[in-house]
C-alpha cells in the first residue's frame, strides 16, 4: 500500500492499493510528476502523482525488484534491479522493457545511473560491484 500526502498534511491525499504484496522499492521522477513502485508481487507501477492514478504497469522480473532509478538526462527511461540477477531498462513512452542486462544469476541489491547517465553501477548479492556502460 502506498499513501500520498500533501506537504504538512496529517492525512493521506490518496491511498494506492495497486500491489497485492508488500512494496519493496519506490522512486520519484526528477520533476516529481511520476512515482514508480515495485512490490513482492513482481509488478512495477508508474503513478501520476497529480491524479494519484496508476498510469502504467510493467512486469518482467522473475524475483523481487530491489531498486528503481530514473535516467538523469531523460525522463523517458528508468531502470529496475532484481534478485533475479538482472537490470532492466524501461521506456515509459512505449510502456515496455527496452534492454535487459543479465549479471549471470547474481542477485542485484541496488542499481543506479551515474550523474551523466553513461554508466550503471550495481551492487550484487555476492558482494561484487558491476559498472556497465549505457547508451540509449
C-alpha positions as protocol buffer text, in pm:
chain_id: "A"
residue {
  index: 1
  type: UNK
  ca { x: 0 y: 0 z: 0 }
}
residue {
  index: 2
  type: UNK
  ca { x: 128 y: 349 z: -86 }
}
residue {
  index: 3
  type: UNK
  ca { x: -1 y: 665 z: 84 }
}
residue {
  index: 4
  type: UNK
  ca { x: 44 y: 1003 z: -89 }
}
residue {
  index: 5
  type: UNK
  ca { x: 48 y: 1310 z: 135 }
}
residue {
  index: 6
  type: UNK
  ca { x: 39 y: 1683 z: 62 }
}
residue {
  index: 7
  type: UNK
  ca { x: 313 y: 1883 z: 235 }
}
residue {
  index: 8
  type: UNK
  ca { x: 222 y: 1946 z: 601 }
}
residue {
  index: 9
  type: UNK
  ca { x: -88 y: 1727 z: 573 }
}
residue {
  index: 10
  type: UNK
  ca { x: -177 y: 1489 z: 853 }
}
residue {
  index: 11
  type: UNK
  ca { x: -395 y: 1270 z: 635 }
}
residue {
  index: 12
  type: UNK
  ca { x: -319 y: 1096 z: 308 }
}
residue {
  index: 13
  type: UNK
  ca { x: -424 y: 1267 z: -14 }
}
residue {
  index: 14
  type: UNK
  ca { x: -462 y: 920 z: -164 }
}
residue {
  index: 15
  type: UNK
  ca { x: -404 y: 559 z: -71 }
}
residue {
  index: 16
  type: UNK
  ca { x: -297 y: 335 z: -354 }
}
residue {
  index: 17
  type: UNK
  ca { x: -360 y: -35 z: -323 }
}
residue {
  index: 18
  type: UNK
  ca { x: -208 y: -128 z: -658 }
}
residue {
  index: 19
  type: UNK
  ca { x: 13 y: -406 z: -525 }
}
residue {
  index: 20
  type: UNK
  ca { x: -103 y: -739 z: -392 }
}
residue {
  index: 21
  type: UNK
  ca { x: 202 y: -778 z: -166 }
}
residue {
  index: 22
  type: UNK
  ca { x: 449 y: -557 z: 25 }
}
residue {
  index: 23
  type: UNK
  ca { x: 607 y: -263 z: -157 }
}
residue {
  index: 24
  type: UNK
  ca { x: 986 y: -303 z: -170 }
}
residue {
  index: 25
  type: UNK
  ca { x: 1112 y: -4 z: -373 }
}
residue {
  index: 26
  type: UNK
  ca { x: 999 y: 336 z: -495 }
}
residue {
  index: 27
  type: UNK
  ca { x: 1140 y: 635 z: -680 }
}
residue {
  index: 28
  type: UNK
  ca { x: 1007 y: 978 z: -778 }
}
residue {
  index: 29
  type: UNK
  ca { x: 1095 y: 1124 z: -1117 }
}
residue {
  index: 30
  type: UNK
  ca { x: 1320 y: 1431 z: -1114 }
}
residue {
  index: 31
  type: UNK
  ca { x: 1024 y: 1656 z: -1197 }
}
residue {
  index: 32
  type: UNK
  ca { x: 810 y: 1497 z: -924 }
}
residue {
  index: 33
  type: UNK
  ca { x: 530 y: 1414 z: -1169 }
}
residue {
  index: 34
  type: UNK
  ca { x: 570 y: 1036 z: -1152 }
}
residue {
  index: 35
  type: UNK
  ca { x: 622 y: 780 z: -880 }
}
residue {
  index: 36
  type: UNK
  ca { x: 734 y: 426 z: -959 }
}
residue {
  index: 37
  type: UNK
  ca { x: 671 y: 150 z: -706 }
}
residue {
  index: 38
  type: UNK
  ca { x: 756 y: -220 z: -704 }
}
residue {
  index: 39
  type: UNK
  ca { x: 649 y: -497 z: -473 }
}
residue {
  index: 40
  type: UNK
  ca { x: 686 y: -864 z: -391 }
}
residue {
  index: 41
  type: UNK
  ca { x: 409 y: -929 z: -647 }
}
residue {
  index: 42
  type: UNK
  ca { x: 673 y: -856 z: -920 }
}
residue {
  index: 43
  type: UNK
  ca { x: 468 y: -570 z: -1065 }
}
residue {
  index: 44
  type: UNK
  ca { x: 616 y: -227 z: -1129 }
}
residue {
  index: 45
  type: UNK
  ca { x: 363 y: 57 z: -1131 }
}
residue {
  index: 46
  type: UNK
  ca { x: 406 y: 411 z: -1258 }
}
residue {
  index: 47
  type: UNK
  ca { x: 175 y: 652 z: -1077 }
}
residue {
  index: 48
  type: UNK
  ca { x: 77 y: 1002 z: -1186 }
}
residue {
  index: 49
  type: UNK
  ca { x: 134 y: 1199 z: -865 }
}
residue {
  index: 50
  type: UNK
  ca { x: -110 y: 1479 z: -956 }
}
residue {
  index: 51
  type: UNK
  ca { x: -404 y: 1243 z: -1005 }
}
residue {
  index: 52
  type: UNK
  ca { x: -282 y: 962 z: -777 }
}
residue {
  index: 53
  type: UNK
  ca { x: -371 y: 717 z: -1054 }
}
residue {
  index: 54
  type: UNK
  ca { x: -166 y: 432 z: -1193 }
}
residue {
  index: 55
  type: UNK
  ca { x: -65 y: 519 z: -1548 }
}
residue {
  index: 56
  type: UNK
  ca { x: 144 y: 215 z: -1648 }
}
residue {
  index: 57
  type: UNK
  ca { x: 225 y: -133 z: -1523 }
}
residue {
  index: 58
  type: UNK
  ca { x: 541 y: -324 z: -1614 }
}
residue {
  index: 59
  type: UNK
  ca { x: 604 y: -694 z: -1550 }
}
residue {
  index: 60
  type: UNK
  ca { x: 920 y: -879 z: -1650 }
}
residue {
  index: 61
  type: UNK
  ca { x: 1135 y: -967 z: -1348 }
}
residue {
  index: 62
  type: UNK
  ca { x: 1111 y: -1320 z: -1205 }
}
residue {
  index: 63
  type: UNK
  ca { x: 1208 y: -1220 z: -849 }
}
residue {
  index: 64
  type: UNK
  ca { x: 1167 y: -919 z: -619 }
}
residue {
  index: 65
  type: UNK
  ca { x: 1262 y: -577 z: -760 }
}
residue {
  index: 66
  type: UNK
  ca { x: 1517 y: -423 z: -524 }
}
residue {
  index: 67
  type: UNK
  ca { x: 1575 y: -75 z: -667 }
}
residue {
  index: 68
  type: UNK
  ca { x: 1449 y: 178 z: -919 }
}
residue {
  index: 69
  type: UNK
  ca { x: 1630 y: 475 z: -1074 }
}
residue {
  index: 70
  type: UNK
  ca { x: 1534 y: 732 z: -1336 }
}
residue {
  index: 71
  type: UNK
  ca { x: 1784 y: 823 z: -1606 }
}
residue {
  index: 72
  type: UNK
  ca { x: 1936 y: 1160 z: -1507 }
}
residue {
  index: 73
  type: UNK
  ca { x: 1912 y: 1310 z: -1857 }
}
residue {
  index: 74
  type: UNK
  ca { x: 1586 y: 1165 z: -1988 }
}
residue {
  index: 75
  type: UNK
  ca { x: 1258 y: 1132 z: -1801 }
}
residue {
  index: 76
  type: UNK
  ca { x: 1153 y: 862 z: -2051 }
}
residue {
  index: 77
  type: UNK
  ca { x: 1390 y: 598 z: -1915 }
}
residue {
  index: 78
  type: UNK
  ca { x: 1419 y: 423 z: -1583 }
}
residue {
  index: 79
  type: UNK
  ca { x: 1587 y: 107 z: -1463 }
}
residue {
  index: 80
  type: UNK
  ca { x: 1499 y: -164 z: -1215 }
}
residue {
  index: 81
  type: UNK
  ca { x: 1722 y: -419 z: -1047 }
}
residue {
  index: 82
  type: UNK
  ca { x: 1615 y: -752 z: -907 }
}
residue {
  index: 83
  type: UNK
  ca { x: 1718 y: -1056 z: -710 }
}
residue {
  index: 84
  type: UNK
  ca { x: 1667 y: -1245 z: -1039 }
}
residue {
  index: 85
  type: UNK
  ca { x: 2014 y: -1117 z: -1137 }
}
residue {
  index: 86
  type: UNK
  ca { x: 1902 y: -865 z: -1397 }
}
residue {
  index: 87
  type: UNK
  ca { x: 1886 y: -492 z: -1450 }
}
residue {
  index: 88
  type: UNK
  ca { x: 1611 y: -386 z: -1687 }
}
residue {
  index: 89
  type: UNK
  ca { x: 1579 y: -58 z: -1871 }
}
residue {
  index: 90
  type: UNK
  ca { x: 1227 y: 63 z: -1939 }
}
residue {
  index: 91
  type: UNK
  ca { x: 1092 y: 334 z: -2169 }
}
residue {
  index: 92
  type: UNK
  ca { x: 777 y: 483 z: -2021 }
}
residue {
  index: 93
  type: UNK
  ca { x: 681 y: 639 z: -2356 }
}
residue {
  index: 94
  type: UNK
  ca { x: 645 y: 298 z: -2521 }
}
residue {
  index: 95
  type: UNK
  ca { x: 544 y: 126 z: -2197 }
}
residue {
  index: 96
  type: UNK
  ca { x: 786 y: -164 z: -2216 }
}
residue {
  index: 97
  type: UNK
  ca { x: 1129 y: -305 z: -2140 }
}
residue {
  index: 98
  type: UNK
  ca { x: 1390 y: -191 z: -2393 }
}
residue {
  index: 99
  type: UNK
  ca { x: 1703 y: -356 z: -2253 }
}
residue {
  index: 100
  type: UNK
  ca { x: 1784 y: -649 z: -2026 }
}
residue {
  index: 101
  type: UNK
  ca { x: 2125 y: -674 z: -1857 }
}
residue {
  index: 102
  type: UNK
  ca { x: 2187 y: -1020 z: -1714 }
}
residue {
  index: 103
  type: UNK
  ca { x: 2453 y: -1031 z: -1445 }
}
residue {
  index: 104
  type: UNK
  ca { x: 2483 y: -1409 z: -1454 }
}
residue {
  index: 105
  type: UNK
  ca { x: 2245 y: -1501 z: -1177 }
}
residue {
  index: 106
  type: UNK
  ca { x: 2397 y: -1270 z: -917 }
}
residue {
  index: 107
  type: UNK
  ca { x: 2101 y: -1105 z: -743 }
}
residue {
  index: 108
  type: UNK
  ca { x: 2121 y: -727 z: -769 }
}
residue {
  index: 109
  type: UNK
  ca { x: 2055 y: -534 z: -447 }
}
residue {
  index: 110
  type: UNK
  ca { x: 2091 y: -184 z: -593 }
}
residue {
  index: 111
  type: UNK
  ca { x: 2150 y: -27 z: -933 }
}
residue {
  index: 112
  type: UNK
  ca { x: 2166 y: 335 z: -1038 }
}
residue {
  index: 113
  type: UNK
  ca { x: 2276 y: 559 z: -1319 }
}
residue {
  index: 114
  type: UNK
  ca { x: 2585 y: 775 z: -1292 }
}
residue {
  index: 115
  type: UNK
  ca { x: 2507 y: 1151 z: -1290 }
}
residue {
  index: 116
  type: UNK
  ca { x: 2592 y: 1179 z: -1662 }
}
residue {
  index: 117
  type: UNK
  ca { x: 2374 y: 876 z: -1743 }
}
residue {
  index: 118
  type: UNK
  ca { x: 2653 y: 699 z: -1933 }
}
residue {
  index: 119
  type: UNK
  ca { x: 2702 y: 413 z: -1687 }
}
residue {
  index: 120
  type: UNK
  ca { x: 2504 y: 199 z: -1446 }
}
residue {
  index: 121
  type: UNK
  ca { x: 2653 y: 90 z: -1116 }
}
residue {
  index: 122
  type: UNK
  ca { x: 2522 y: -223 z: -945 }
}
residue {
  index: 123
  type: UNK
  ca { x: 2581 y: -391 z: -610 }
}
residue {
  index: 124
  type: UNK
  ca { x: 2526 y: -765 z: -625 }
}
residue {
  index: 125
  type: UNK
  ca { x: 2412 y: -1016 z: -367 }
}
residue {
  index: 126
  type: UNK
  ca { x: 2755 y: -1184 z: -361 }
}
residue {
  index: 127
  type: UNK
  ca { x: 2928 y: -856 z: -266 }
}
residue {
  index: 128
  type: UNK
  ca { x: 3059 y: -775 z: -613 }
}
residue {
  index: 129
  type: UNK
  ca { x: 3013 y: -441 z: -787 }
}
residue {
  index: 130
  type: UNK
  ca { x: 2942 y: -409 z: -1159 }
}
residue {
  index: 131
  type: UNK
  ca { x: 2981 y: -95 z: -1371 }
}
residue {
  index: 132
  type: UNK
  ca { x: 2807 y: -119 z: -1706 }
}
residue {
  index: 133
  type: UNK
  ca { x: 2835 y: 122 z: -1999 }
}
residue {
  index: 134
  type: UNK
  ca { x: 2498 y: 255 z: -2105 }
}
residue {
  index: 135
  type: UNK
  ca { x: 2393 y: 403 z: -2436 }
}
residue {
  index: 136
  type: UNK
  ca { x: 2029 y: 457 z: -2527 }
}
